[in-house]
XYZ file of C-alpha atoms in Angstrom:
533
model
C -0.076 0.007 0.030
C 1.047 3.565 -0.507
C 2.531 5.867 2.138
C 1.255 9.178 3.274
C 3.014 12.185 4.802
C 1.417 14.671 7.376
C 2.757 17.750 8.947
C 2.948 17.580 12.664
C 3.062 20.880 14.636
C 4.811 22.577 11.522
C 7.985 21.201 12.912
C 8.462 17.842 11.159
C 6.732 15.305 9.012
C 5.396 11.897 10.069
C 4.872 9.123 7.505
C 2.060 6.667 7.799
C 1.583 3.297 5.962
C -1.884 2.791 4.584
C -2.690 -0.523 6.064
C -4.596 -3.190 4.047
C -7.296 -5.151 5.804
C -7.259 -9.041 5.744
C -10.342 -11.244 5.467
C -11.522 -12.362 9.049
C -11.475 -15.978 9.817
C -15.274 -16.701 9.267
C -15.001 -15.235 5.682
C -11.885 -17.385 5.027
C -13.952 -20.346 6.273
C -16.806 -19.607 3.954
C -14.460 -19.004 1.083
C -12.845 -22.515 1.670
C -16.330 -24.146 1.775
C -17.345 -22.556 -1.605
C -14.022 -22.726 -3.602
C -11.605 -25.309 -4.994
C -7.772 -24.916 -5.003
C -8.155 -21.347 -3.823
C -10.564 -20.261 -6.626
C -14.200 -19.598 -6.404
C -15.754 -20.282 -9.713
C -19.149 -18.929 -10.897
C -20.914 -22.155 -9.957
C -19.321 -21.922 -6.432
C -20.574 -18.314 -6.183
C -24.040 -19.381 -7.223
C -24.135 -21.863 -4.452
C -22.980 -19.222 -1.952
C -25.688 -16.852 -3.077
C -28.313 -19.559 -2.595
C -26.997 -21.216 0.595
C -25.756 -18.134 2.527
C -27.250 -15.048 0.982
C -30.727 -16.546 0.820
C -30.984 -15.736 -2.976
C -32.940 -18.841 -3.758
C -33.539 -17.843 -7.440
C -29.942 -17.016 -8.201
C -28.720 -18.571 -11.408
C -25.257 -19.410 -12.935
C -25.804 -16.446 -15.226
C -26.372 -14.184 -12.220
C -23.127 -15.363 -10.610
C -21.117 -14.985 -13.801
C -22.558 -11.442 -14.323
C -21.282 -10.512 -10.848
C -17.806 -11.751 -11.726
C -17.862 -10.099 -15.160
C -18.633 -6.845 -13.465
C -15.468 -6.971 -11.358
C -12.975 -8.332 -13.930
C -11.327 -4.954 -14.354
C -9.779 -5.257 -10.946
C -6.434 -7.017 -11.001
C -7.018 -8.910 -7.736
C -9.424 -11.485 -9.326
C -8.278 -14.838 -10.830
C -9.141 -15.342 -14.384
C -11.200 -18.330 -13.512
C -12.967 -16.735 -10.654
C -12.428 -15.117 -7.265
C -9.459 -15.645 -4.982
C -9.878 -14.992 -1.274
C -9.071 -11.342 -1.697
C -11.444 -10.941 -4.635
C -14.269 -12.508 -2.718
C -13.572 -10.267 0.282
C -13.632 -7.248 -1.901
C -16.839 -8.365 -3.605
C -18.612 -8.805 -0.178
C -17.820 -5.211 0.652
C -18.385 -3.742 -2.894
C -21.368 -1.958 -4.234
C -22.162 -5.013 -6.308
C -23.323 -6.705 -3.025
C -25.978 -4.266 -1.666
C -27.812 -4.789 1.570
C -31.146 -5.606 -0.238
C -31.318 -7.983 -3.071
C -32.735 -5.869 -5.939
C -34.218 -8.850 -7.626
C -36.471 -9.477 -4.561
C -38.796 -6.662 -5.603
C -42.228 -6.370 -4.151
C -42.724 -9.444 -1.902
C -45.185 -8.409 0.736
C -48.879 -9.501 0.262
C -50.379 -6.521 -1.454
C -54.015 -7.800 -1.437
C -54.917 -6.595 2.067
C -56.880 -3.180 2.650
C -54.686 -0.029 2.477
C -54.998 0.365 6.241
C -52.798 -2.769 6.716
C -49.753 -0.987 5.311
C -47.288 1.678 6.256
C -47.283 4.282 3.406
C -44.353 6.553 2.319
C -46.001 9.931 3.178
C -44.720 13.485 2.466
C -45.705 16.721 4.355
C -45.945 20.073 2.696
C -44.719 18.250 -0.493
C -44.395 21.409 -2.491
C -41.857 23.316 -0.340
C -38.304 23.605 -1.568
C -36.974 24.501 1.907
C -38.136 25.938 5.155
C -41.697 26.433 6.189
C -41.614 30.252 6.349
C -39.972 31.697 3.275
C -38.907 29.055 0.770
C -40.337 28.584 -2.714
C -43.374 26.487 -3.508
C -42.696 24.302 -6.626
C -43.501 21.045 -8.331
C -39.836 20.042 -8.266
C -39.883 18.662 -4.659
C -43.047 16.754 -5.613
C -41.455 15.205 -8.654
C -38.333 14.271 -6.534
C -40.568 12.660 -3.859
C -42.370 10.581 -6.436
C -39.102 9.501 -7.981
C -38.052 8.355 -4.494
C -41.194 6.199 -4.188
C -43.218 8.566 -1.859
C -46.935 7.596 -2.286
C -48.679 10.352 -0.393
C -48.413 13.965 -1.694
C -49.802 16.897 0.426
C -50.932 20.110 -1.326
C -52.204 23.244 0.687
C -54.566 24.933 -1.676
C -55.586 28.599 -1.405
C -57.217 31.247 -3.653
C -54.841 33.301 -5.652
C -54.475 37.092 -5.096
C -57.467 37.799 -7.456
C -59.616 34.952 -6.133
C -60.149 33.424 -9.548
C -57.664 30.635 -9.588
C -56.098 28.186 -7.122
C -52.441 28.225 -5.708
C -50.472 25.833 -3.686
C -48.633 27.551 -0.775
C -47.986 27.425 2.972
C -50.653 29.844 4.112
C -49.964 32.996 6.138
C -46.233 32.735 5.474
C -43.774 34.268 2.934
C -43.632 31.206 0.822
C -44.059 32.009 -2.920
C -46.950 30.174 -4.504
C -47.088 27.686 -7.387
C -50.254 27.064 -9.425
C -52.214 23.977 -8.482
C -52.638 22.870 -12.047
C -48.798 22.590 -12.493
C -48.476 20.443 -9.409
C -51.416 18.156 -10.643
C -49.817 17.663 -14.048
C -46.447 16.881 -12.617
C -48.007 14.349 -10.282
C -49.748 12.773 -13.326
C -46.503 12.534 -15.229
C -44.354 11.183 -12.517
C -46.641 9.280 -10.199
C -45.763 5.793 -11.181
C -42.131 5.938 -12.212
C -40.730 4.538 -9.104
C -43.851 2.451 -8.171
C -47.091 1.282 -9.640
C -48.969 1.334 -6.422
C -51.435 4.064 -5.706
C -50.676 7.744 -5.171
C -52.825 9.551 -2.567
C -53.202 13.382 -2.759
C -54.114 14.961 0.525
C -55.654 18.394 0.141
C -55.536 20.979 2.881
C -58.522 22.974 1.536
C -58.870 26.794 2.058
C -61.240 27.517 -0.878
C -64.569 29.110 -1.548
C -67.355 27.086 -3.158
C -66.746 28.244 -6.603
C -63.053 27.527 -6.380
C -63.824 24.027 -5.025
C -65.687 23.395 -8.176
C -62.923 24.619 -10.284
C -60.519 22.194 -8.445
C -62.877 19.425 -9.095
C -62.685 20.221 -12.896
C -58.870 20.450 -12.775
C -58.469 17.195 -10.961
C -61.015 15.282 -13.306
C -59.476 16.739 -16.444
C -55.950 16.067 -15.334
C -56.204 12.443 -14.146
C -59.326 11.143 -15.909
C -59.606 7.358 -15.571
C -56.671 7.173 -13.255
C -58.892 8.544 -10.447
C -60.384 6.148 -7.973
C -63.726 7.703 -6.985
C -65.957 5.211 -5.066
C -69.044 7.438 -5.185
C -69.895 6.812 -1.656
C -68.369 6.130 1.722
C -66.162 2.951 1.671
C -67.017 0.220 4.156
C -63.354 -1.044 3.831
C -60.352 0.284 1.989
C -59.361 -1.501 -1.233
C -55.999 -3.128 -1.563
C -52.818 -1.596 -3.012
C -52.758 -4.372 -5.696
C -56.369 -3.477 -6.823
C -55.376 0.276 -7.040
C -52.232 -0.014 -9.190
C -51.763 3.098 -11.176
C -54.666 4.869 -9.634
C -54.719 8.306 -7.948
C -56.918 8.891 -4.826
C -58.040 12.120 -3.270
C -58.120 12.597 0.508
C -59.506 15.549 2.257
C -62.432 16.778 4.494
C -65.765 16.888 2.703
C -66.669 20.602 2.268
C -69.607 20.459 4.662
C -67.322 19.511 7.569
C -64.998 22.317 6.755
C -67.927 24.803 6.956
C -69.137 23.267 10.246
C -65.738 23.736 11.720
C -65.707 27.335 10.577
C -69.073 27.873 12.280
C -67.818 26.459 15.488
C -64.870 28.814 15.571
C -67.077 31.943 14.760
C -69.075 31.343 17.957
C -66.005 30.898 20.101
C -65.276 34.259 21.758
C -62.121 32.981 23.583
C -59.369 34.991 21.993
C -56.677 32.524 23.076
C -58.535 29.673 21.386
C -58.885 31.817 18.210
C -55.147 32.392 18.220
C -54.345 28.801 18.737
C -56.821 27.733 15.877
C -55.071 30.267 13.495
C -51.653 28.855 14.324
C -52.867 25.398 13.797
C -54.249 26.375 10.378
C -50.990 28.070 9.247
C -48.949 24.931 10.201
C -51.041 22.236 8.470
C -53.854 21.253 10.849
C -56.936 19.822 8.928
C -59.361 21.139 11.189
C -59.653 24.762 10.134
C -61.304 26.452 7.207
C -61.505 30.310 7.062
C -62.489 31.085 3.532
C -65.566 33.096 2.853
C -68.593 31.015 1.933
C -72.246 31.237 1.573
C -74.477 30.635 4.619
C -76.425 28.022 2.720
C -73.923 25.166 2.687
C -76.032 22.027 2.420
C -74.939 21.340 -1.267
C -71.582 22.828 -1.338
C -69.419 21.850 -4.445
C -71.056 18.216 -4.985
C -68.634 17.545 -7.777
C -65.704 18.209 -5.491
C -67.114 15.978 -2.658
C -67.615 13.127 -5.197
C -63.816 13.028 -5.916
C -62.984 12.260 -2.420
C -61.897 8.699 -1.981
C -60.578 8.786 1.637
C -62.617 11.005 3.806
C -60.804 12.890 6.592
C -61.969 14.662 9.614
C -61.983 14.634 13.456
C -65.644 15.083 14.013
C -67.157 16.385 17.311
C -65.926 15.533 20.778
C -62.476 14.635 22.030
C -59.936 11.813 21.366
C -62.123 9.141 22.545
C -64.700 10.124 19.873
C -62.093 10.733 17.252
C -60.879 7.144 17.557
C -64.313 5.647 17.610
C -64.471 2.830 14.818
C -67.580 2.787 12.619
C -68.178 -0.622 11.294
C -69.981 0.710 8.275
C -67.392 3.081 6.899
C -63.607 3.955 7.079
C -61.978 7.299 7.315
C -58.790 9.176 7.869
C -57.752 10.963 11.138
C -54.913 13.390 11.264
C -52.985 14.191 14.459
C -49.991 16.446 15.126
C -46.874 14.734 16.691
C -47.793 16.320 19.924
C -51.373 15.140 19.793
C -50.198 11.548 19.187
C -47.654 11.613 22.042
C -50.314 12.663 24.409
C -52.891 10.293 23.104
C -50.788 7.088 23.353
C -50.425 7.613 27.135
C -54.156 7.045 27.656
C -55.564 5.787 24.369
C -52.637 3.629 22.982
C -54.821 0.501 22.508
C -57.598 2.633 20.978
C -55.227 4.014 18.438
C -53.949 0.547 17.373
C -57.618 -0.606 17.167
C -58.537 2.376 15.033
C -55.694 1.868 12.650
C -56.681 -1.760 11.966
C -59.571 -0.369 9.740
C -58.954 3.429 9.423
C -56.122 5.606 8.413
C -54.111 7.629 10.828
C -51.989 10.491 9.584
C -49.328 12.073 11.801
C -47.739 15.460 10.852
C -44.821 17.524 12.268
C -45.552 20.155 14.895
C -45.823 23.683 13.704
C -42.727 25.031 15.248
C -40.603 22.872 12.837
C -39.957 25.885 10.801
C -36.627 24.503 9.390
C -38.596 21.480 7.886
C -37.049 19.106 10.333
C -38.912 15.913 11.415
C -39.685 13.663 14.370
C -39.351 10.093 15.469
C -41.433 8.080 12.929
C -41.419 4.920 15.169
C -43.815 6.522 17.613
C -46.477 6.587 14.902
C -45.543 3.320 13.253
C -45.432 1.407 16.540
C -49.150 2.315 16.992
C -50.304 1.521 13.454
C -50.146 4.961 11.942
C -50.013 4.435 8.133
C -49.258 7.918 7.037
C -46.407 9.269 9.066
C -45.875 12.474 7.173
C -42.351 13.982 6.753
C -40.850 16.953 5.250
C -38.830 15.219 2.459
C -36.847 18.328 1.856
C -35.676 18.282 5.397
C -32.596 16.494 7.006
C -31.484 14.499 9.902
C -31.622 11.071 11.493
C -35.426 10.815 11.526
C -35.446 11.332 7.706
C -32.766 8.676 7.311
C -35.079 6.160 9.270
C -37.913 7.116 6.978
C -35.907 6.347 3.762
C -34.533 3.137 5.281
C -37.877 1.962 6.134
C -39.335 2.249 2.697
C -36.354 0.677 0.956
C -38.126 -2.499 1.964
C -40.666 -4.413 -0.247
C -38.962 -3.367 -3.345
C -39.173 0.329 -2.598
C -42.815 0.387 -3.729
C -43.855 2.829 -0.966
C -46.008 0.298 0.795
C -44.653 -1.826 3.685
C -47.138 -4.378 5.282
C -47.783 -3.618 8.790
C -46.873 -6.465 11.338
C -49.232 -7.965 13.774
C -46.704 -7.797 16.466
C -48.974 -8.648 19.384
C -48.655 -12.283 18.318
C -44.998 -12.238 17.730
C -42.456 -13.763 20.096
C -39.362 -11.843 21.231
C -36.358 -12.024 18.989
C -32.831 -10.694 18.832
C -30.599 -9.504 16.152
C -26.874 -9.951 15.900
C -24.610 -7.529 14.021
C -20.968 -7.848 13.189
C -19.387 -4.598 12.436
C -16.308 -5.725 10.582
C -14.729 -2.873 8.586
C -15.281 0.277 6.639
C -13.662 1.276 3.340
C -13.963 4.077 0.779
C -13.074 7.286 2.555
C -9.540 7.142 1.327
C -10.680 7.372 -2.327
C -13.462 9.962 -1.772
C -11.674 12.515 0.449
C -8.565 14.477 0.460
C -6.057 12.750 3.001
C -6.141 15.767 5.180
C -9.930 16.050 5.144
C -10.511 14.785 8.629
C -7.137 15.660 10.196
C -4.352 17.766 8.786
C -1.678 15.941 10.702
C -2.471 12.277 10.620
C -4.885 9.692 9.057
C -8.377 9.631 10.668
C -9.383 7.998 13.880
C -12.720 6.228 12.917
C -15.224 4.633 15.216
C -18.672 3.227 14.333
C -22.066 3.629 15.977
C -24.472 0.885 15.474
C -27.924 0.309 16.879
C -31.557 -0.167 16.471
C -34.295 2.408 15.884
C -37.694 0.876 16.767
C -40.255 0.819 19.461
C -38.999 2.264 22.818
C -38.033 -1.126 24.245
C -35.825 -1.802 21.207
C -34.178 1.420 20.596
C -30.396 1.567 21.418
C -27.189 2.587 20.152
C -23.741 1.078 20.726
C -20.230 2.056 19.778
C -17.050 0.253 18.564
C -13.514 1.071 19.682
C -11.866 3.977 18.035
C -9.075 2.878 15.688
C -6.352 5.583 15.337
C -4.525 6.629 12.212
C -6.308 4.293 9.829
C -8.129 4.986 6.597
C -9.478 1.430 6.440
C -10.705 0.594 10.023
C -11.200 -3.033 10.909
C -13.306 -3.138 14.150
C -14.466 -6.744 14.003
C -16.926 -6.416 16.831
C -20.180 -8.206 17.487
C -23.270 -6.590 18.938
C -26.530 -8.241 19.989
C -29.825 -6.505 20.257
C -32.825 -8.081 21.903
C -35.978 -7.277 19.855
C -39.598 -7.104 21.066
C -40.958 -5.965 17.761
C -38.478 -7.082 15.064
C -40.715 -5.932 12.120
C -40.304 -2.329 13.187
C -36.453 -2.487 13.971
C -34.363 -0.480 11.803
C -30.584 -0.991 11.709
C -28.666 2.210 12.060
C -24.949 2.519 11.245
C -22.900 5.767 11.573
C -19.229 6.339 11.348
C -17.402 9.259 13.054
C -13.965 10.443 13.210
C -12.802 11.100 16.802
C -11.442 14.596 17.482
C -9.944 15.322 20.970
C -10.237 19.110 20.804
C -13.405 19.654 18.715
C -16.685 17.897 17.962
C -16.168 14.589 16.238
C -16.531 14.697 12.501
C -19.369 12.884 10.782
C -17.991 10.444 8.225
C -21.016 8.532 6.976
C -24.394 6.865 7.834
C -26.536 3.981 6.479
C -29.971 2.784 7.308
C -30.062 -0.314 5.079
C -33.755 -1.395 5.835
C -35.733 -2.950 8.597
C -34.818 -6.279 10.076
C -37.261 -8.065 7.905
C -34.893 -7.543 5.062
C -32.967 -10.520 3.519
C -30.682 -12.543 5.593
C -27.200 -12.682 4.425
C -23.426 -12.163 4.630
C -21.560 -8.842 4.747
C -22.764 -6.175 2.448
C -21.320 -3.013 1.131
C -20.204 -0.466 3.775
C -18.971 1.989 1.148
C -22.330 3.390 0.332
C -22.177 5.987 3.099
C -23.610 9.498 2.598
């Protein structure tokens, strides 16, 4: 390996040898089992894929294609892998954490309420919640990632003759609704064929509701799923392939909510309601409307496939299950956290038939997010995230929906019937930083001192993070440490991996992260650790 020179205290130079990492004993053992005379042929590799990696459908052609893709590296024997080649293959991008050929493999014939759904919040914002631009670009990006629920806040334009999408009562610049609808139609099923739900936050007058109905009908046509009456049970994702569904409150319910607030003379409550409206609550409607509201925009109401609303009363009433119809309830993250203390079982029971949407609290001005496991562990299907945000919570969201072929729907577990389990993770090594960063990126005077944090994000009983030892002055750290994680709900357990560079005098440098998928993902041997971001 090459040598590197670093300046130390500007007085002298110190030279470090870039160490190479050897395959550990268990990989040597597996190589011996699936090789002959020190060479792993394509047929040997196929048997390894079937027996060890769990890729039961792997063919000889698949194995040969893997070898052909790596022939440009000189470490491979012309007849197949040698030990070093096999080791490099295991940690290369050609061996991803999830088998891309597995595709959609969950049962997709259950009602929609039986699935976690990849859900966006304020899907039109390009940045923060207060002053960023509204655009169809983040909607397109979300759909290409596999997001299946798009949220649009719709308001009258400045002349009250058309409809804009924007974050109301903020400085966000609007985008026309028709532009967003056309982009949804064009990009809805590029990443997944399974249904797209458009949730509308409606702040419109009666005539503009009728105009929206016309826009939606003309844009989507036969793609729209319009049941015509209240559903007794949600249809399945399989039956709704390449269909678009509208979810919002029926207009009459918006107007009733308005009437209640008009009668309320408590100024504090009025202020709270206004703040909730500005930050995405679905309980408020302040547009000017006619007093006679019995037949408001019937053509608009007929488009609604998933009826939303809280109804009268408090949480106990909101969570009441109607055997004759299904609906969607929306709660803020604070409302959910309070509700699970006294109504945890009611929430789970509600989500067995109905939809629960959870959205970020209003003070998340920077488009940050919250812990999605709180919602998922109580059955919430639509845990709504700011996809233009950042942070560990968003990593978990993206990791969760890499499962099931990345189709945007992950089957919910019946974890009350599941026995306890545990997961074992071996953190062996990391590689790739040396090629992607300048050799003084982490430390101007020596190679980096890497350590890894590995753990589980899941229900509270399973959530934990552990840490490897720190390896000094090494671009290719080989930790070779084993961690065990007891799991009460393995179906909701997401593996988290982070790498940091230890810094004695300042905050440790972030070097990479990965949330491969949840623990229901494929079993197997080591996978690539170079795909950090």
